[in-house]
Coordinates of C-alpha atoms in Angstrom, one line a residue:
X1 CA 64.3 39.6 -47.1
X2 CA 64.9 42.1 -49.9
X3 CA 68.7 42.4 -48.9
X4 CA 69.2 38.7 -48.9
X5 CA 67.6 38.2 -52.3
X6 CA 70.3 40.9 -53.8
X7 CA 73.4 38.8 -51.9
X8 CA 72.1 35.3 -53.2
X9 CA 72.0 37.2 -56.7
X10 CA 75.5 38.9 -56.4
X11 CA 76.9 35.7 -54.7
X12 CA 75.9 33.7 -58.2
X13 CA 77.5 36.7 -60.3
X14 CA 80.5 37.3 -58.7
X15 CA 83.8 35.4 -58.8
X16 CA 85.2 33.0 -56.4
X17 CA 87.2 35.9 -54.4
X18 CA 84.2 37.9 -53.6
X19 CA 82.3 35.1 -52.6
X20 CA 83.5 34.6 -48.9
X21 CA 81.9 38.0 -47.7
X22 CA 78.9 37.6 -49.5
X23 CA 78.5 34.4 -48.0
X24 CA 79.0 35.6 -44.2
X25 CA 76.7 38.6 -45.2
X26 CA 74.2 35.9 -46.2
X27 CA 74.4 33.8 -43.0
X28 CA 73.7 37.3 -40.8
X29 CA 70.5 37.7 -42.9
X30 CA 69.4 34.3 -42.3
X31 CA 70.4 34.3 -38.8
X32 CA 68.4 38.0 -38.3
X33 CA 65.3 36.1 -40.3
X34 CA 65.5 33.1 -38.1
X35 CA 65.1 35.5 -35.0
X36 CA 62.4 37.5 -36.5
X37 CA 60.8 34.3 -37.2
X38 CA 61.0 33.0 -33.5
X39 CA 59.5 36.1 -32.5
X40 CA 56.9 36.1 -34.8
X41 CA 56.3 32.6 -33.8
X42 CA 56.1 33.7 -30.0
X43 CA 53.8 36.3 -30.6
X44 CA 51.6 34.3 -32.3
X45 CA 51.5 31.6 -29.7
X46 CA 51.0 34.3 -27.1
X47 CA 48.2 36.0 -29.2
X48 CA 46.4 32.5 -29.8
X49 CA 47.0 31.9 -26.0
X50 CA 45.1 34.9 -25.3
X51 CA 42.4 34.4 -27.7
X52 CA 41.8 30.8 -26.3
X53 CA 42.0 32.4 -22.4
X54 CA 39.6 35.2 -23.7
X55 CA 37.2 32.9 -25.1
X56 CA 37.6 30.6 -21.8
X57 CA 36.9 33.7 -19.9
X58 CA 33.5 34.7 -21.9
X59 CA 32.6 31.1 -21.9
X60 CA 32.9 31.2 -18.1
X61 CA 31.1 34.3 -17.6
X62 CA 28.2 33.0 -19.9
X63 CA 28.1 30.1 -18.1
X64 CA 28.0 31.7 -14.8
X65 CA 25.0 34.0 -16.0
X66 CA 23.4 31.1 -17.4
X67 CA 23.8 29.5 -13.9
X68 CA 22.8 32.7 -11.7
X69 CA 19.7 32.9 -14.1
X70 CA 18.6 29.4 -13.8
X71 CA 19.1 29.3 -10.5
X72 CA 17.2 32.2 -9.9
X73 CA 14.3 30.8 -11.6
X74 CA 14.9 27.5 -9.5
X75 CA 14.6 29.6 -6.3
X76 CA 11.7 31.4 -7.5
X77 CA 9.9 27.8 -8.6
X78 CA 10.9 26.4 -5.1
X79 CA 9.4 29.2 -3.3
X80 CA 6.4 29.4 -5.5
X81 CA 6.1 25.7 -4.5
X82 CA 6.5 25.8 -1.1
X83 CA 4.1 29.2 -1.1
X84 CA 1.6 26.7 -2.9
X85 CA 2.0 24.0 0.0
X86 CA 1.0 26.3 3.0
X87 CA -1.7 24.8 4.7
X88 CA -2.0 28.0 7.3
X89 CA -2.9 30.4 4.7
X90 CA -5.1 33.4 6.1
X91 CA -7.8 34.5 4.5
X92 CA -9.2 38.0 4.3
X93 CA -12.5 38.5 6.1
X94 CA -14.6 41.8 6.0
X95 CA -15.8 42.9 9.1
X96 CA -19.0 43.1 10.0
X97 CA -18.7 46.6 11.8
X98 CA -15.9 48.4 13.1
X99 CA -15.9 46.5 16.4
X100 CA -16.2 42.5 15.0
X101 CA -14.9 40.8 12.5
X102 CA -17.2 38.0 13.0
X103 CA -20.8 38.5 14.5
X104 CA -20.9 36.9 17.9
X105 CA -23.9 36.6 20.3
X106 CA -24.4 36.4 24.4
X107 CA -26.1 33.3 24.1
X108 CA -23.3 31.6 21.6
X109 CA -20.8 33.0 24.3
X110 CA -22.6 31.3 27.2
X111 CA -23.0 27.9 25.3
X112 CA -19.2 28.2 24.0
X113 CA -18.2 28.7 27.8
X114 CA -20.4 25.3 28.6
X115 CA -19.0 23.1 25.8
X116 CA -15.4 24.5 26.4
X117 CA -15.9 24.0 30.3
X118 CA -17.3 20.3 29.7
X119 CA -14.4 19.8 27.6
X120 CA -11.9 20.6 29.7
X121 CA -13.3 18.8 32.6
X122 CA -13.5 15.7 30.6
X123 CA -9.9 16.2 29.2
X124 CA -8.6 16.3 33.2
X125 CA -10.8 13.4 34.0
X126 CA -9.6 11.4 31.3
X127 CA -5.9 12.1 32.3
X128 CA -6.7 11.4 35.8
X129 CA -7.9 7.8 34.9
X130 CA -5.3 7.3 32.4
X131 CA -2.7 8.4 35.4
X132 CA -4.6 6.0 37.8
X133 CA -4.9 3.2 35.7
X134 CA -8.7 3.5 35.8
X135 CA -8.8 2.9 32.0
X136 CA -9.3 -0.7 31.0
X137 CA -6.4 -1.8 28.8
X138 CA -6.7 -4.1 25.7
X139 CA -5.8 -7.8 26.6
X140 CA -5.4 -10.6 24.3
X141 CA -4.5 -14.3 25.1
X142 CA -3.1 -16.9 23.3
X143 CA -1.0 -19.8 23.1
X144 CA 2.9 -19.6 22.8
X145 CA 6.2 -21.5 22.9
X146 CA 8.8 -19.9 25.1
X147 CA 12.3 -20.9 25.9
X148 CA 11.7 -19.6 29.2
X149 CA 14.7 -17.0 29.4
X150 CA 12.9 -14.8 31.9
X151 CA 11.2 -17.2 34.1
X152 CA 12.4 -17.0 37.6
X153 CA 12.5 -20.3 39.3
X154 CA 14.4 -19.1 42.6
X155 CA 11.6 -17.7 44.4
X156 CA 9.9 -21.0 46.4
X157 CA 7.7 -21.9 43.7
X158 CA 7.1 -25.0 45.4
X159 CA 6.7 -25.2 49.2
X160 CA 5.9 -28.4 51.3
X161 CA 5.1 -29.4 54.6
X162 CA 3.1 -31.7 56.9
X163 CA -0.4 -30.3 57.7
X164 CA -1.2 -30.9 61.5
X165 CA -4.4 -30.5 62.9
X166 CA -3.3 -30.3 66.7
X167 CA -0.1 -29.8 68.8
X168 CA -0.1 -33.8 69.8
X169 CA 0.2 -35.1 66.0
X170 CA 3.2 -37.1 65.0
X171 CA 5.2 -35.0 62.4
X172 CA 6.8 -37.6 60.1
X173 CA 9.6 -35.4 59.3
X174 CA 10.6 -34.0 62.8
X175 CA 10.4 -37.4 64.1
X176 CA 12.4 -39.0 61.1
X177 CA 9.6 -41.5 60.0
X178 CA 9.8 -40.4 56.7
X179 CA 12.6 -38.9 54.6
X180 CA 12.0 -36.2 51.8
X181 CA 14.2 -37.1 48.8
X182 CA 14.7 -34.9 45.5
X183 CA 16.1 -36.1 42.4
X184 CA 16.6 -34.3 39.3
X185 CA 16.6 -35.7 35.8
X186 CA 18.2 -34.7 32.6
X187 CA 17.0 -36.2 29.6
X188 CA 15.1 -38.3 31.6
X189 CA 18.3 -39.9 33.4
X190 CA 18.5 -39.1 37.1
X191 CA 21.3 -37.1 37.5
X192 CA 21.4 -35.9 41.0
X193 CA 19.5 -37.0 44.3
X194 CA 19.8 -35.6 47.7
X195 CA 17.9 -35.3 50.8
X196 CA 15.5 -32.1 51.0
X197 CA 16.3 -30.2 54.3
X198 CA 14.2 -27.9 55.8
X199 CA 14.2 -24.0 55.1
X200 CA 13.9 -21.3 57.6
X201 CA 10.2 -20.3 56.9
X202 CA 7.3 -21.7 58.6
X203 CA 3.6 -22.5 57.7
X204 CA 0.6 -20.7 59.2
X205 CA 0.3 -23.8 61.9
X206 CA 4.0 -23.1 62.6
X207 CA 5.6 -26.1 60.6
X208 CA 8.7 -25.6 58.5
X209 CA 8.8 -25.6 55.0
X210 CA 10.6 -27.9 52.6
X211 CA 11.5 -25.6 49.6
X212 CA 13.0 -27.5 46.9
X213 CA 15.4 -25.8 44.3
X214 CA 13.6 -25.7 41.1
X215 CA 15.7 -27.5 38.1
X216 CA 13.5 -27.5 35.4
X217 CA 14.7 -27.2 31.3
X218 CA 14.0 -27.6 27.9
X219 CA 15.5 -28.3 24.5
X220 CA 14.9 -28.0 20.9
X221 CA 14.5 -31.7 19.6
X222 CA 13.7 -32.1 16.2
X223 CA 12.6 -28.4 16.0
X224 CA 10.3 -29.2 18.8
X225 CA 10.6 -27.7 22.5
X226 CA 10.8 -30.6 24.7
X227 CA 11.2 -31.1 28.6
X228 CA 14.5 -32.6 29.4
X229 CA 14.9 -31.6 33.0
X230 CA 12.4 -32.9 35.6
X231 CA 11.9 -33.1 39.4
X232 CA 10.8 -36.3 41.8
X233 CA 9.9 -35.4 45.5
X234 CA 9.4 -38.6 47.2
X235 CA 8.7 -39.2 50.8
X236 CA 10.7 -42.7 51.7
X237 CA 10.9 -44.4 55.1
X238 CA 13.9 -43.4 57.4
X239 CA 16.9 -45.4 57.0
X240 CA 20.5 -44.8 58.9
X241 CA 22.3 -43.9 55.7
X242 CA 20.1 -41.1 54.6
X243 CA 20.8 -39.1 58.2
X244 CA 23.8 -37.5 59.4
X245 CA 25.6 -38.4 61.8
X246 CA 24.4 -38.8 65.6
X247 CA 20.7 -39.1 64.2
X248 CA 18.6 -42.1 64.6
X249 CA 15.2 -42.9 62.6
X250 CA 12.1 -43.3 64.7
X251 CA 11.3 -46.2 66.4
X252 CA 9.0 -48.9 65.2
X253 CA 6.2 -47.8 67.9
X254 CA 6.2 -44.4 66.8
X255 CA 6.1 -45.5 63.4
X256 CA 2.9 -47.4 64.0
X257 CA 1.2 -44.5 66.1
X258 CA 2.0 -42.2 63.1
X259 CA 0.2 -44.4 60.6
X260 CA -2.5 -45.1 63.2
X261 CA -3.2 -41.0 63.0
X262 CA -6.2 -39.9 61.3
X263 CA -5.9 -37.6 58.0
X264 CA -2.0 -38.3 57.5
X265 CA -1.6 -35.6 55.0
X266 CA 1.5 -33.6 53.2
X267 CA 0.7 -30.3 51.9
X268 CA 2.1 -29.0 48.8
X269 CA 1.9 -25.4 47.9
X270 CA 2.2 -23.8 44.6
X271 CA 2.7 -19.9 44.7
X272 CA 2.0 -18.1 41.8
X273 CA 2.8 -14.9 40.4
X274 CA 0.8 -13.0 37.9
X275 CA 0.1 -9.6 36.9
X276 CA -2.6 -7.0 37.9
X277 CA -4.4 -5.9 34.7
X278 CA -5.5 -2.8 36.0
X279 CA -2.2 -1.2 36.7
X280 CA 0.4 -3.8 35.7
X281 CA 1.4 -4.9 39.4
X282 CA 2.6 -8.1 40.3
X283 CA 0.4 -9.8 42.4
X284 CA 1.1 -13.3 44.3
X285 CA -1.3 -16.2 45.2
X286 CA -1.0 -19.3 46.5
X287 CA -2.6 -22.9 45.7
X288 CA -2.6 -25.9 47.8
X289 CA -2.7 -29.8 47.2
X290 CA -2.9 -32.5 49.8
X291 CA -0.8 -36.0 49.3
X292 CA -2.1 -38.6 51.5
X293 CA 0.1 -40.8 53.5
X294 CA -0.6 -44.4 54.1
X295 CA 1.6 -47.5 55.1
X296 CA -0.6 -49.6 52.0
X297 CA -0.2 -47.6 49.2
X298 CA 2.1 -45.0 47.3
X299 CA 0.2 -42.0 46.4
X300 CA 1.7 -39.7 43.2
X301 CA 0.9 -36.4 41.9
X302 CA 2.0 -35.6 38.5
X303 CA 2.4 -32.0 38.5
X304 CA 2.3 -30.0 35.0
X305 CA 3.2 -26.4 36.1
X306 CA 1.7 -23.7 33.6
X307 CA 3.3 -20.5 32.7
X308 CA 2.3 -17.3 31.7
X309 CA 4.4 -14.9 29.2
X310 CA 3.4 -11.2 29.9
X311 CA 3.9 -8.4 27.4
X312 CA 3.2 -4.9 28.8
X313 CA 2.7 -2.2 26.7
X314 CA 2.4 0.9 28.8
X315 CA 4.6 3.7 26.8
X316 CA 3.7 7.0 27.1
X317 CA 3.6 7.0 23.2
X318 CA 7.1 5.3 22.0
X319 CA 9.3 2.9 23.4
X320 CA 9.6 -0.9 24.1
X321 CA 7.3 -3.1 26.0
X322 CA 7.8 -5.0 29.4
X323 CA 8.2 -8.6 29.7
X324 CA 7.7 -11.2 32.1
X325 CA 7.4 -15.0 32.8
X326 CA 5.3 -16.4 36.1
X327 CA 4.3 -19.7 36.8
X328 CA 0.7 -19.0 37.4
X329 CA -1.3 -22.0 36.7
X330 CA -1.1 -26.3 37.7
X331 CA -2.1 -29.2 36.2
X332 CA -2.4 -32.2 38.4
X333 CA -2.8 -35.8 37.5
X334 CA -3.3 -38.1 40.5
X335 CA -2.2 -41.8 41.1
X336 CA -2.4 -44.5 43.3
X337 CA 0.3 -47.2 43.1
X338 CA 1.6 -49.9 45.4
X339 CA 4.6 -49.9 47.4
X340 CA 6.3 -52.3 45.2
X341 CA 6.0 -50.6 42.2
X342 CA 7.4 -47.4 44.0
X343 CA 10.4 -49.0 45.5
X344 CA 11.1 -50.7 42.2
X345 CA 11.1 -47.0 41.0
X346 CA 12.8 -45.2 43.2
X347 CA 15.1 -47.9 45.2
X348 CA 13.2 -46.9 48.7
X349 CA 10.0 -47.6 50.5
X350 CA 8.1 -44.9 49.2
X351 CA 4.8 -43.8 50.4
X352 CA 4.2 -40.2 48.4
X353 CA 5.9 -38.9 45.3
X354 CA 5.5 -35.4 43.8
X355 CA 6.5 -35.5 40.1
X356 CA 7.1 -31.9 38.4
X357 CA 7.8 -30.7 35.0
X358 CA 6.7 -27.5 33.3
X359 CA 4.5 -27.5 30.4
X360 CA 6.1 -26.8 26.9
X361 CA 3.1 -24.1 25.3
X362 CA 2.6 -21.3 27.7
X363 CA 0.0 -18.6 27.5
X364 CA 1.3 -15.5 25.7
X365 CA -1.0 -12.3 27.5
X366 CA -0.8 -9.3 26.0
X367 CA -1.4 -5.9 28.0
X368 CA -2.0 -2.8 26.0
X369 CA -2.7 -0.2 28.1
X370 CA -3.9 3.3 26.5
X371 CA -1.1 5.7 25.6
X372 CA -1.1 9.4 25.5
X373 CA -2.7 8.9 21.5
X374 CA -5.5 7.1 22.7
X375 CA -6.3 9.4 25.3
X376 CA -6.1 12.5 22.6
X377 CA -8.4 10.3 20.2
X378 CA -10.9 9.6 22.9
X379 CA -10.8 13.1 24.3
X380 CA -11.1 14.4 20.4
X381 CA -14.1 12.3 19.8
X382 CA -16.4 13.2 22.9
X383 CA -15.2 16.9 22.1
X384 CA -16.4 16.5 18.6
X385 CA -19.9 15.5 19.8
X386 CA -20.0 18.3 22.0
X387 CA -19.1 20.8 19.1
X388 CA -22.0 19.5 17.2
X389 CA -24.0 22.0 19.4
X390 CA -22.1 24.9 17.6
X391 CA -23.7 24.3 14.5
X392 CA -26.9 25.1 16.0
X393 CA -25.2 28.2 17.1
X394 CA -24.0 29.2 14.2
X395 CA -27.0 29.1 12.3
X396 CA -28.3 31.3 15.1
X397 CA -25.7 33.8 15.0
X398 CA -26.0 33.8 11.0
X399 CA -29.8 34.3 11.6
X400 CA -29.3 37.6 14.0
X401 CA -26.2 38.6 11.6
X402 CA -28.8 38.7 9.1
X403 CA -31.3 40.8 10.9
X404 CA -28.7 43.1 12.4
X405 CA -27.2 44.0 9.0
X406 CA -31.1 44.7 7.5
X407 CA -32.1 46.9 10.6
X408 CA -28.5 48.7 10.0
X409 CA -29.5 49.1 6.3
X410 CA -32.5 50.4 6.9
X411 CA -31.4 52.7 9.2
X412 CA -29.1 54.2 6.5
X413 CA -32.1 54.8 5.0
X414 CA -34.5 55.8 7.6
X415 CA -32.3 57.1 10.5
X416 CA -35.4 57.1 12.9
X417 CA -35.8 53.2 12.6
X418 CA -33.0 52.5 14.9
X419 CA -35.2 54.6 17.9
X420 CA -38.2 52.1 17.3
X421 CA -38.8 49.8 20.5
X422 CA -40.5 46.9 19.7
X423 CA -42.2 44.6 22.5
X424 CA -42.9 40.9 22.0
X425 CA -44.6 38.2 24.5
X426 CA -43.0 34.7 25.5
X427 CA -44.3 33.5 22.0
X428 CA -42.5 36.1 20.3
X429 CA -45.6 38.3 18.9
X430 CA -45.6 41.4 18.3
X431 CA -47.7 43.3 20.8
X432 CA -46.3 46.9 20.7
X433 CA -44.5 49.2 18.6
X434 CA -43.3 52.3 19.7
X435 CA -41.3 55.6 18.2
X436 CA -39.6 57.7 20.9
X437 CA -43.1 58.2 22.7
X438 CA -45.4 57.6 20.0
X439 CA -47.1 54.1 19.5
X440 CA -47.2 52.9 16.4
X441 CA -49.8 50.7 14.6
X442 CA -48.7 47.1 14.6
X443 CA -50.3 46.0 11.2
X444 CA -48.6 49.2 9.5
X445 CA -45.2 48.5 10.9
X446 CA -45.3 44.9 9.9
X447 CA -46.5 45.8 6.4
X448 CA -44.0 48.4 6.4
X449 CA -41.1 46.0 7.7
X450 CA -42.0 43.3 5.3
X451 CA -41.8 45.8 2.1
X452 CA -38.5 47.4 3.3
X453 CA -36.9 44.1 4.4
X454 CA -37.3 42.7 0.9
X455 CA -36.0 45.6 -0.5
X456 CA -32.8 45.7 1.6
X457 CA -32.2 42.0 1.2
X458 CA -32.0 42.9 -2.5
X459 CA -29.7 45.7 -2.1
X460 CA -27.3 42.9 0.1
X461 CA -26.9 41.1 -2.9
X462 CA -23.2 41.5 -4.7
X463 CA -24.9 41.8 -8.2
X464 CA -27.0 44.7 -6.8
X465 CA -24.1 46.5 -5.1
X466 CA -22.0 45.9 -8.4
X467 CA -25.1 47.3 -10.6
X468 CA -25.2 50.3 -8.2
X469 CA -22.0 50.9 -8.4
X470 CA -22.1 51.0 -12.3
X471 CA -25.0 53.5 -12.1
X472 CA -22.8 55.9 -9.9
X473 CA -20.6 55.6 -12.5
X474 CA -22.9 56.7 -15.4
X475 CA -23.9 59.5 -12.9
X476 CA -20.2 60.9 -12.6
X477 CA -19.7 60.4 -16.2
X478 CA -22.6 62.5 -17.0
X479 CA -21.1 65.5 -15.1
X480 CA -17.4 64.8 -15.9
X481 CA -15.9 64.3 -19.0
X482 CA -13.7 61.1 -19.4
X483 CA -10.5 62.8 -19.6
X484 CA -11.0 64.5 -16.4
X485 CA -12.1 61.1 -14.6
X486 CA -9.1 59.4 -15.7
X487 CA -7.3 61.7 -13.8
X488 CA -8.6 60.6 -10.8
X489 CA -5.9 58.1 -10.9
X490 CA -3.3 60.6 -10.5
X491 CA -4.7 62.0 -7.4
X492 CA -4.2 61.2 -3.6
X493 CA -3.7 62.9 -0.3
X494 CA -0.2 64.1 0.2
X495 CA 1.5 63.3 3.6
X496 CA 2.8 66.7 3.6
X497 CA -0.7 67.7 4.0
X498 CA -0.8 66.5 7.6
X499 CA 1.8 69.7 8.4
X500 CA 0.0 72.0 5.9
X501 CA -3.3 72.4 8.0
X502 CA -2.2 75.1 10.1
X503 CA 0.0 76.7 7.5
X504 CA -1.1 79.2 5.0
X505 CA -1.7 77.4 1.9
X506 CA 0.0 78.6 -1.4
X507 CA -2.7 80.2 -4.4
X508 CA -2.1 80.2 -8.0
X509 CA -3.1 83.7 -9.1
X510 CA -6.2 81.9 -10.8
X511 CA -7.5 81.0 -7.4
X512 CA -8.4 82.3 -4.2
X513 CA -7.0 81.0 -0.7
X514 CA -10.2 80.1 0.3
X515 CA -11.2 78.0 -2.9
X516 CA -7.4 76.4 -2.7
X517 CA -8.3 75.2 0.5
X518 CA -11.7 73.6 -0.5
X519 CA -9.9 71.8 -3.2
X520 CA -6.8 70.5 -1.3
X521 CA -7.2 67.2 0.0
X522 CA -6.2 66.2 3.9
X523 CA -7.1 63.3 6.0
X524 CA -10.5 64.8 6.8
X525 CA -11.5 63.2 3.6
X526 CA -10.7 59.9 4.3
X527 CA -13.5 59.3 6.5
X528 CA -15.9 62.1 5.3
X529 CA -18.4 59.5 3.6
X530 CA -17.9 56.3 6.5
X531 CA -20.4 55.3 9.2
X532 CA -18.4 56.5 11.7
X533 CA -18.3 59.9 10.4
X534 CA -22.3 60.0 10.4
X535 CA -22.4 59.0 14.0
X536 CA -19.8 62.1 15.0
X537 CA -21.3 64.6 12.4
X538 CA -22.4 68.3 13.4
X539 CA -24.8 69.6 10.9
X540 CA -24.7 73.1 12.3
X541 CA -20.6 73.4 12.0
X542 CA -21.1 73.0 7.8
X543 CA -24.4 74.8 7.1
X544 CA -22.6 78.1 6.6
X545 CA -20.2 76.3 3.9
X546 CA -23.2 74.9 1.9
X547 CA -24.6 76.7 -1.0
X548 CA -28.0 78.0 -0.7
X549 CA -29.5 75.9 -3.5
X550 CA -28.1 72.7 -1.7
X551 CA -28.7 74.1 2.0
X552 CA -32.6 73.8 0.7
X553 CA -31.9 70.0 0.1
X554 CA -30.4 69.4 3.5
X555 CA -33.0 71.5 5.3
X556 CA -36.2 69.6 3.6
X557 CA -34.6 66.0 4.3
X558 CA -33.0 66.7 7.8
X559 CA -33.8 64.4 10.4
X560 CA -31.5 65.5 13.2
X561 CA -32.6 69.3 13.7

């Protein structure tokens, strides 16, 4: 920049001859300055880019740290919530003694065995009844409008035959006196008429059945379910046009003999299907209706078939119910008309007419059998009643536990108390008290027991236990300074003491090996004051280790010598 300034000054001061070299020098300086400027700009941009990248990295790291921090906090919060939602938490119960956490008695065990046995037996019995359909279902019935989509009409609902009381009776169908015709209607208009043929089935008296094909239907008209397909079965006087080739009608003599017979009757059987409510099995039944045949009259049976829609709910726990539709009832409306009326209606000399249609409404029956949930609920209710006895057993066990703890506490202070034997009569009255082989006065024992029992019950209270612990602290404080008591938090039994029991213990110059061994804690110190140690203690093994002044105290109060 200084050289450029100097060249510019020389350019202004020089003459025209010397200006050309100066101009070239100035142009070189300008080019150098431009290059330096470009380099500086590039460096500045790179530096700014570096600053931006560094800031972004710092921001990303900061965000990552914040995210990890909050993620950890959220996890801890979720774990805390899940932990608080645990309904299967285990409580810590203090054991009654070393062998049992809960006091149990033989009497309670016998009652528990009876309750569990009764509950198991009742459970097996309930499942057996459930599996064999011995449990009554819930049945509800109400009127129902159906489209009859499930109804099976092809199993022979209606069967017709002539009733014979003996072999010599003239059958009007076999002798071609009467011809059975069937007409189907659609919207109250006859659309098909044909001669009804005999089937291969026979009745109990040997006559062949006439089994018409059922064609009954319904339609929705103005929102109402209406019958639109019916059937007419009518029995007309034989004519040649209704017969096949080479067939002839009966003679007038046979016709006259037929009408002279007593009890000329046509039997119509209605076959029903229904569900057995016990096990939801399909059962069949038959109902018969009689139609008289007389030469002077035309008898009509208006037959209205009644159906039932079944809904069976017998699932194990979940699942769809089963649906059935059956004809299981009929309503009959008999009429007696003149031969002229029936002839006008059907075009033939008609003696009997059966009009068949289906009732528009039906009964819907819901059979709801107990499922596994109902069985378990039933079992649970009975078992709950049985387990009400447990409250009595719990109260008895609580009483016996209290008495046992009182007795054990007394034996802590009076070790000979555990050797006392008490004899009672059938009314639970004390009749004899004996310590080893010596008999104790009953009144003195009862007075002693009442007094000591009150003291032991007081010692069992939590406040008394805490109070006695506080007194122990004061006694220790009276012989130990506070700093020495505080040092108790720093001591414990070292695991290495297990391997040092048989080795020589290092002693300091100020202590003898015997003293160091007495001061060193080991695993024998764990139960030295426990109830277990009391039962296994042998006084003769430690008498020589007890100082003389303490030995007098133990000798005076010893009860095991």
